[in-house]
Amino acid sequence: SQTIHQWPATLVQPVGSPLSLECTVEGTSNPNLYWYRQAAGRGLQLLFYSVGIGQISSEVPQNLSASRPQDRQFILSSKKLLLSDSGFYLCAWSTPGTDGNEQFFGPGTRLTVL
Amino acid sequence: LAKTTQPISMDSYEGQEVNITCSHNNIATNDYITWYQQFPSQGPRFIIQGYKTKVTNEVASLFIPADRKSSTLSLPRVSLSDTAVYYCLVGDGPYSSASKIIFGSGTRLSIRP
């Protein structure tokens, strides 16, 4: 069966510090991968998605970046965090070549920037 | 990408049937309609998906009229554990290499005893 892992679960970082969040998927090959951010009490905002190694599409201009160094690894990074980067970060995967919008989400990382 | 509109919040009682309607006037021919459920501090969980007419699974039913400009998620006999945020979204999903969907603000469903 497929599983998705995210770490860390929670993170408190000062403004201006770097960020690295990691997501890995097990039990599937060549998944589509996604990073979302959810501000408190709000809906999910798609940040990045990837259809393959090294292929990253950005949805929202920001000081964040994403990388996919391996098939089932997706990393979200920032060189300098802003207060507005606080939120709940979710990684998700889906199976390419299938109809519809079924995505499977990880447990999330709650980031607080102080 | 088609935008969706759904009620901000709804209240109901245990044992009742709950229907949440979503409008998506600009839905494209290839778009599917998908509903997710999200509990606090957790990622959304896929509930049901459909393209047209009616779809039913073990947890919900999805009704889609012929023009596909709206859809209704039906939760039979809700319980307290159904209290969550429900998202309606449309998109052509993983089938397309440009796989993008948009989550709106969702409907906050509160179930009372």
mmCIF file of N, CA, C and O in Angstrom, chain A residues 57-110:
data_model
loop_
_atom_site.group_PDB
_atom_site.id
_atom_site.type_symbol
_atom_site.label_atom_id
_atom_site.label_comp_id
_atom_site.label_asym_id
_atom_site.label_seq_id
_atom_site.Cartn_x
_atom_site.Cartn_y
_atom_site.Cartn_z
ATOM 1 N N SER A 57 6.556 22.946 -11.326
ATOM 2 C CA SER A 57 5.731 24.063 -11.780
ATOM 3 C C SER A 57 5.289 24.859 -10.565
ATOM 4 O O SER A 57 4.849 24.280 -9.573
ATOM 5 N N SER A 58 5.438 26.160 -10.649
ATOM 6 C CA SER A 58 5.089 27.043 -9.552
ATOM 7 C C SER A 58 3.759 27.720 -9.836
ATOM 8 O O SER A 58 3.540 28.200 -10.952
ATOM 9 N N GLU A 59 2.915 27.733 -8.842
ATOM 10 C CA GLU A 59 1.592 28.320 -9.013
ATOM 11 C C GLU A 59 1.516 29.745 -8.499
ATOM 12 O O GLU A 59 0.729 30.541 -8.988
ATOM 13 N N VAL A 60 2.300 30.057 -7.499
ATOM 14 C CA VAL A 60 2.195 31.366 -6.855
ATOM 15 C C VAL A 60 3.595 31.939 -6.683
ATOM 16 O O VAL A 60 4.459 31.286 -6.121
ATOM 17 N N PRO A 61 3.844 33.156 -7.171
ATOM 18 C CA PRO A 61 5.172 33.750 -6.954
ATOM 19 C C PRO A 61 5.397 34.016 -5.469
ATOM 20 O O PRO A 61 4.547 34.529 -4.782
ATOM 21 N N GLN A 62 6.544 33.607 -4.987
ATOM 22 C CA GLN A 62 6.795 33.713 -3.560
ATOM 23 C C GLN A 62 8.277 33.477 -3.313
ATOM 24 O O GLN A 62 9.034 33.221 -4.236
ATOM 25 N N ASN A 63 8.640 33.509 -2.057
ATOM 26 C CA ASN A 63 10.047 33.270 -1.733
ATOM 27 C C ASN A 63 10.309 31.809 -1.433
ATOM 28 O O ASN A 63 11.319 31.470 -0.819
ATOM 29 N N LEU A 64 9.417 30.936 -1.838
ATOM 30 C CA LEU A 64 9.604 29.504 -1.654
ATOM 31 C C LEU A 64 10.040 28.860 -2.962
ATOM 32 O O LEU A 64 9.769 29.386 -4.039
ATOM 33 N N SER A 65 10.689 27.718 -2.853
ATOM 34 C CA SER A 65 11.058 26.934 -4.020
ATOM 35 C C SER A 65 10.848 25.464 -3.718
ATOM 36 O O SER A 65 10.714 25.080 -2.555
ATOM 37 N N ALA A 66 10.780 24.666 -4.748
ATOM 38 C CA ALA A 66 10.588 23.239 -4.569
ATOM 39 C C ALA A 66 11.558 22.486 -5.459
ATOM 40 O O ALA A 66 11.982 22.990 -6.506
ATOM 41 N N SER A 67 11.901 21.301 -5.023
ATOM 42 C CA SER A 67 12.776 20.450 -5.824
ATOM 43 C C SER A 67 12.317 19.009 -5.706
ATOM 44 O O SER A 67 11.704 18.615 -4.707
ATOM 45 N N ARG A 68 12.633 18.244 -6.718
ATOM 46 C CA ARG A 68 12.298 16.814 -6.746
ATOM 47 C C ARG A 68 13.553 16.077 -7.189
ATOM 48 O O ARG A 68 13.725 15.754 -8.360
ATOM 49 N N PRO A 69 14.430 15.791 -6.234
ATOM 50 C CA PRO A 69 15.696 15.143 -6.579
ATOM 51 C C PRO A 69 15.556 13.654 -6.897
ATOM 52 O O PRO A 69 16.396 13.101 -7.609
ATOM 53 N N GLN A 70 14.527 13.029 -6.377
ATOM 54 C CA GLN A 70 14.260 11.619 -6.639
ATOM 55 C C GLN A 70 12.778 11.448 -6.973
ATOM 56 O O GLN A 70 11.968 12.328 -6.695
ATOM 57 N N ASP A 71 12.452 10.303 -7.536
ATOM 58 C CA ASP A 71 11.103 10.067 -8.026
ATOM 59 C C ASP A 71 10.037 10.292 -6.963
ATOM 60 O O ASP A 71 8.969 10.826 -7.247
ATOM 61 N N ARG A 72 10.330 9.868 -5.728
ATOM 62 C CA ARG A 72 9.308 9.916 -4.692
ATOM 63 C C ARG A 72 9.679 10.852 -3.557
ATOM 64 O O ARG A 72 9.248 10.655 -2.413
ATOM 65 N N GLN A 73 10.502 11.846 -3.856
ATOM 66 C CA GLN A 73 10.920 12.807 -2.853
ATOM 67 C C GLN A 73 10.643 14.214 -3.350
ATOM 68 O O GLN A 73 11.004 14.585 -4.475
ATOM 69 N N PHE A 74 10.009 15.000 -2.510
ATOM 70 C CA PHE A 74 9.634 16.358 -2.875
ATOM 71 C C PHE A 74 10.029 17.265 -1.723
ATOM 72 O O PHE A 74 9.679 16.996 -0.571
ATOM 73 N N ILE A 75 10.786 18.312 -2.013
ATOM 74 C CA ILE A 75 11.326 19.170 -0.973
ATOM 75 C C ILE A 75 10.860 20.604 -1.190
ATOM 76 O O ILE A 75 10.902 21.114 -2.319
ATOM 77 N N LEU A 76 10.432 21.231 -0.129
ATOM 78 C CA LEU A 76 10.029 22.641 -0.156
ATOM 79 C C LEU A 76 11.077 23.436 0.615
ATOM 80 O O LEU A 76 11.422 23.071 1.744
ATOM 81 N N SER A 77 11.564 24.521 0.024
ATOM 82 C CA SER A 77 12.660 25.266 0.630
ATOM 83 C C SER A 77 12.408 26.761 0.577
ATOM 84 O O SER A 77 11.612 27.253 -0.221
ATOM 85 N N SER A 78 13.147 27.430 1.449
ATOM 86 C CA SER A 78 13.197 28.878 1.406
ATOM 87 C C SER A 78 14.555 29.320 1.918
ATOM 88 O O SER A 78 15.108 28.717 2.838
ATOM 89 N N LYS A 79 15.103 30.369 1.318
ATOM 90 C CA LYS A 79 16.386 30.893 1.798
ATOM 91 C C LYS A 79 16.174 31.821 2.978
ATOM 92 O O LYS A 79 16.989 31.878 3.895
ATOM 93 N N LYS A 80 15.053 32.562 2.965
ATOM 94 C CA LYS A 80 14.773 33.500 4.054
ATOM 95 C C LYS A 80 13.270 33.541 4.308
ATOM 96 O O LYS A 80 12.510 34.050 3.487
ATOM 97 N N LEU A 81 12.865 33.039 5.442
ATOM 98 C CA LEU A 81 11.446 32.982 5.764
ATOM 99 C C LEU A 81 10.883 34.363 6.105
ATOM 100 O O LEU A 81 11.546 35.205 6.704
ATOM 101 N N LEU A 82 9.619 34.539 5.727
ATOM 102 C CA LEU A 82 8.866 35.730 6.077
ATOM 103 C C LEU A 82 7.782 35.359 7.090
ATOM 104 O O LEU A 82 7.396 34.183 7.194
ATOM 105 N N LEU A 83 7.281 36.349 7.795
ATOM 106 C CA LEU A 83 6.183 36.083 8.731
ATOM 107 C C LEU A 83 4.995 35.454 8.006
ATOM 108 O O LEU A 83 4.312 34.566 8.532
ATOM 109 N N SER A 84 4.759 35.898 6.787
ATOM 110 C CA SER A 84 3.614 35.424 6.014
ATOM 111 C C SER A 84 3.764 33.975 5.545
ATOM 112 O O SER A 84 2.821 33.403 4.994
ATOM 113 N N ASP A 85 4.933 33.388 5.775
ATOM 114 C CA ASP A 85 5.124 31.981 5.404
ATOM 115 C C ASP A 85 4.544 31.026 6.444
ATOM 116 O O ASP A 85 4.504 29.812 6.216
ATOM 117 N N SER A 86 4.124 31.551 7.559
ATOM 118 C CA SER A 86 3.502 30.682 8.575
ATOM 119 C C SER A 86 2.269 30.005 8.008
ATOM 120 O O SER A 86 1.507 30.607 7.250
ATOM 121 N N GLY A 87 2.082 28.748 8.399
ATOM 122 C CA GLY A 87 0.910 28.024 7.914
ATOM 123 C C GLY A 87 1.096 26.530 8.052
ATOM 124 O O GLY A 87 2.076 26.050 8.610
ATOM 125 N N PHE A 88 0.122 25.830 7.520
ATOM 126 C CA PHE A 88 0.110 24.373 7.540
ATOM 127 C C PHE A 88 0.473 23.908 6.133
ATOM 128 O O PHE A 88 -0.245 24.194 5.181
ATOM 129 N N TYR A 89 1.597 23.229 6.001
ATOM 130 C CA TYR A 89 2.098 22.812 4.705
ATOM 131 C C TYR A 89 1.778 21.341 4.482
ATOM 132 O O TYR A 89 2.124 20.479 5.298
ATOM 133 N N LEU A 90 1.154 21.094 3.367
ATOM 134 C CA LEU A 90 0.720 19.740 3.059
ATOM 135 C C LEU A 90 1.333 19.267 1.749
ATOM 136 O O LEU A 90 1.337 19.994 0.759
ATOM 137 N N CYS A 91 1.818 18.070 1.757
ATOM 138 C CA CYS A 91 2.310 17.415 0.559
ATOM 139 C C CYS A 91 1.270 16.391 0.122
ATOM 140 O O CYS A 91 0.591 15.784 0.973
ATOM 141 N N ALA A 92 1.112 16.221 -1.156
ATOM 142 C CA ALA A 92 0.140 15.261 -1.660
ATOM 143 C C ALA A 92 0.695 14.578 -2.904
ATOM 144 O O ALA A 92 1.608 15.091 -3.558
ATOM 145 N N TRP A 93 0.137 13.420 -3.214
ATOM 146 C CA TRP A 93 0.519 12.723 -4.446
ATOM 147 C C TRP A 93 -0.733 12.223 -5.154
ATOM 148 O O TRP A 93 -1.804 12.071 -4.558
ATOM 149 N N SER A 94 -0.585 12.012 -6.437
ATOM 150 C CA SER A 94 -1.666 11.420 -7.213
ATOM 151 C C SER A 94 -1.050 10.526 -8.279
ATOM 152 O O SER A 94 0.140 10.609 -8.569
ATOM 153 N N THR A 95 -1.869 9.677 -8.832
ATOM 154 C CA THR A 95 -1.409 8.744 -9.857
ATOM 155 C C THR A 95 -1.614 9.359 -11.233
ATOM 156 O O THR A 95 -2.754 9.664 -11.606
ATOM 157 N N PRO A 96 -0.570 9.554 -11.998
ATOM 158 C CA PRO A 96 -0.753 10.116 -13.333
ATOM 159 C C PRO A 96 -1.425 9.118 -14.263
ATOM 160 O O PRO A 96 -1.385 7.917 -14.035
ATOM 161 N N GLY A 97 -2.088 9.650 -15.263
ATOM 162 C CA GLY A 97 -2.710 8.791 -16.254
ATOM 163 C C GLY A 97 -4.056 8.253 -15.852
ATOM 164 O O GLY A 97 -4.596 7.368 -16.508
ATOM 165 N N THR A 98 -4.601 8.761 -14.761
ATOM 166 C CA THR A 98 -5.938 8.340 -14.339
ATOM 167 C C THR A 98 -6.880 9.525 -14.407
ATOM 168 O O THR A 98 -6.460 10.675 -14.312
ATOM 169 N N ASP A 99 -8.135 9.258 -14.531
ATOM 170 C CA ASP A 99 -9.107 10.336 -14.590
ATOM 171 C C ASP A 99 -9.360 10.924 -13.207
ATOM 172 O O ASP A 99 -9.263 10.238 -12.199
ATOM 173 N N GLY A 100 -9.706 12.200 -13.185
ATOM 174 C CA GLY A 100 -10.177 12.779 -11.945
ATOM 175 C C GLY A 100 -9.099 13.407 -11.090
ATOM 176 O O GLY A 100 -7.961 13.600 -11.497
ATOM 177 N N ASN A 101 -9.491 13.718 -9.880
ATOM 178 C CA ASN A 101 -8.685 14.556 -8.997
ATOM 179 C C ASN A 101 -8.435 13.918 -7.640
ATOM 180 O O ASN A 101 -8.444 14.601 -6.629
ATOM 181 N N GLU A 102 -8.214 12.630 -7.576
ATOM 182 C CA GLU A 102 -7.978 12.020 -6.287
ATOM 183 C C GLU A 102 -6.529 12.212 -5.900
ATOM 184 O O GLU A 102 -5.625 11.701 -6.568
ATOM 185 N N GLN A 103 -6.331 12.960 -4.844
ATOM 186 C CA GLN A 103 -5.005 13.173 -4.302
ATOM 187 C C GLN A 103 -4.963 12.646 -2.877
ATOM 188 O O GLN A 103 -5.943 12.692 -2.159
ATOM 189 N N PHE A 104 -3.778 12.190 -2.502
ATOM 190 C CA PHE A 104 -3.573 11.615 -1.179
ATOM 191 C C PHE A 104 -2.612 12.522 -0.412
ATOM 192 O O PHE A 104 -1.500 12.776 -0.875
ATOM 193 N N PHE A 105 -3.055 12.970 0.730
ATOM 194 C CA PHE A 105 -2.315 13.972 1.474
ATOM 195 C C PHE A 105 -1.512 13.373 2.618
ATOM 196 O O PHE A 105 -1.925 12.392 3.251
ATOM 197 N N GLY A 106 -0.390 14.015 2.898
ATOM 198 C CA GLY A 106 0.411 13.645 4.047
ATOM 199 C C GLY A 106 -0.132 14.268 5.319
ATOM 200 O O GLY A 106 -1.123 15.003 5.287
ATOM 201 N N PRO A 107 0.538 14.032 6.445
ATOM 202 C CA PRO A 107 0.059 14.531 7.730
ATOM 203 C C PRO A 107 0.284 16.023 7.931
ATOM 204 O O PRO A 107 -0.306 16.616 8.830
ATOM 205 N N GLY A 108 1.131 16.632 7.113
ATOM 206 C CA GLY A 108 1.337 18.075 7.192
ATOM 207 C C GLY A 108 2.440 18.504 8.135
ATOM 208 O O GLY A 108 2.843 17.760 9.046
ATOM 209 N N THR A 109 2.935 19.713 7.893
ATOM 210 C CA THR A 109 3.910 20.364 8.770
ATOM 211 C C THR A 109 3.352 21.722 9.150
ATOM 212 O O THR A 109 3.019 22.529 8.286
ATOM 213 N N ARG A 110 3.250 21.947 10.447
ATOM 214 C CA ARG A 110 2.775 23.247 10.908
ATOM 215 C C ARG A 110 3.990 24.141 11.160
ATOM 216 O O ARG A 110 4.783 23.877 12.052
#
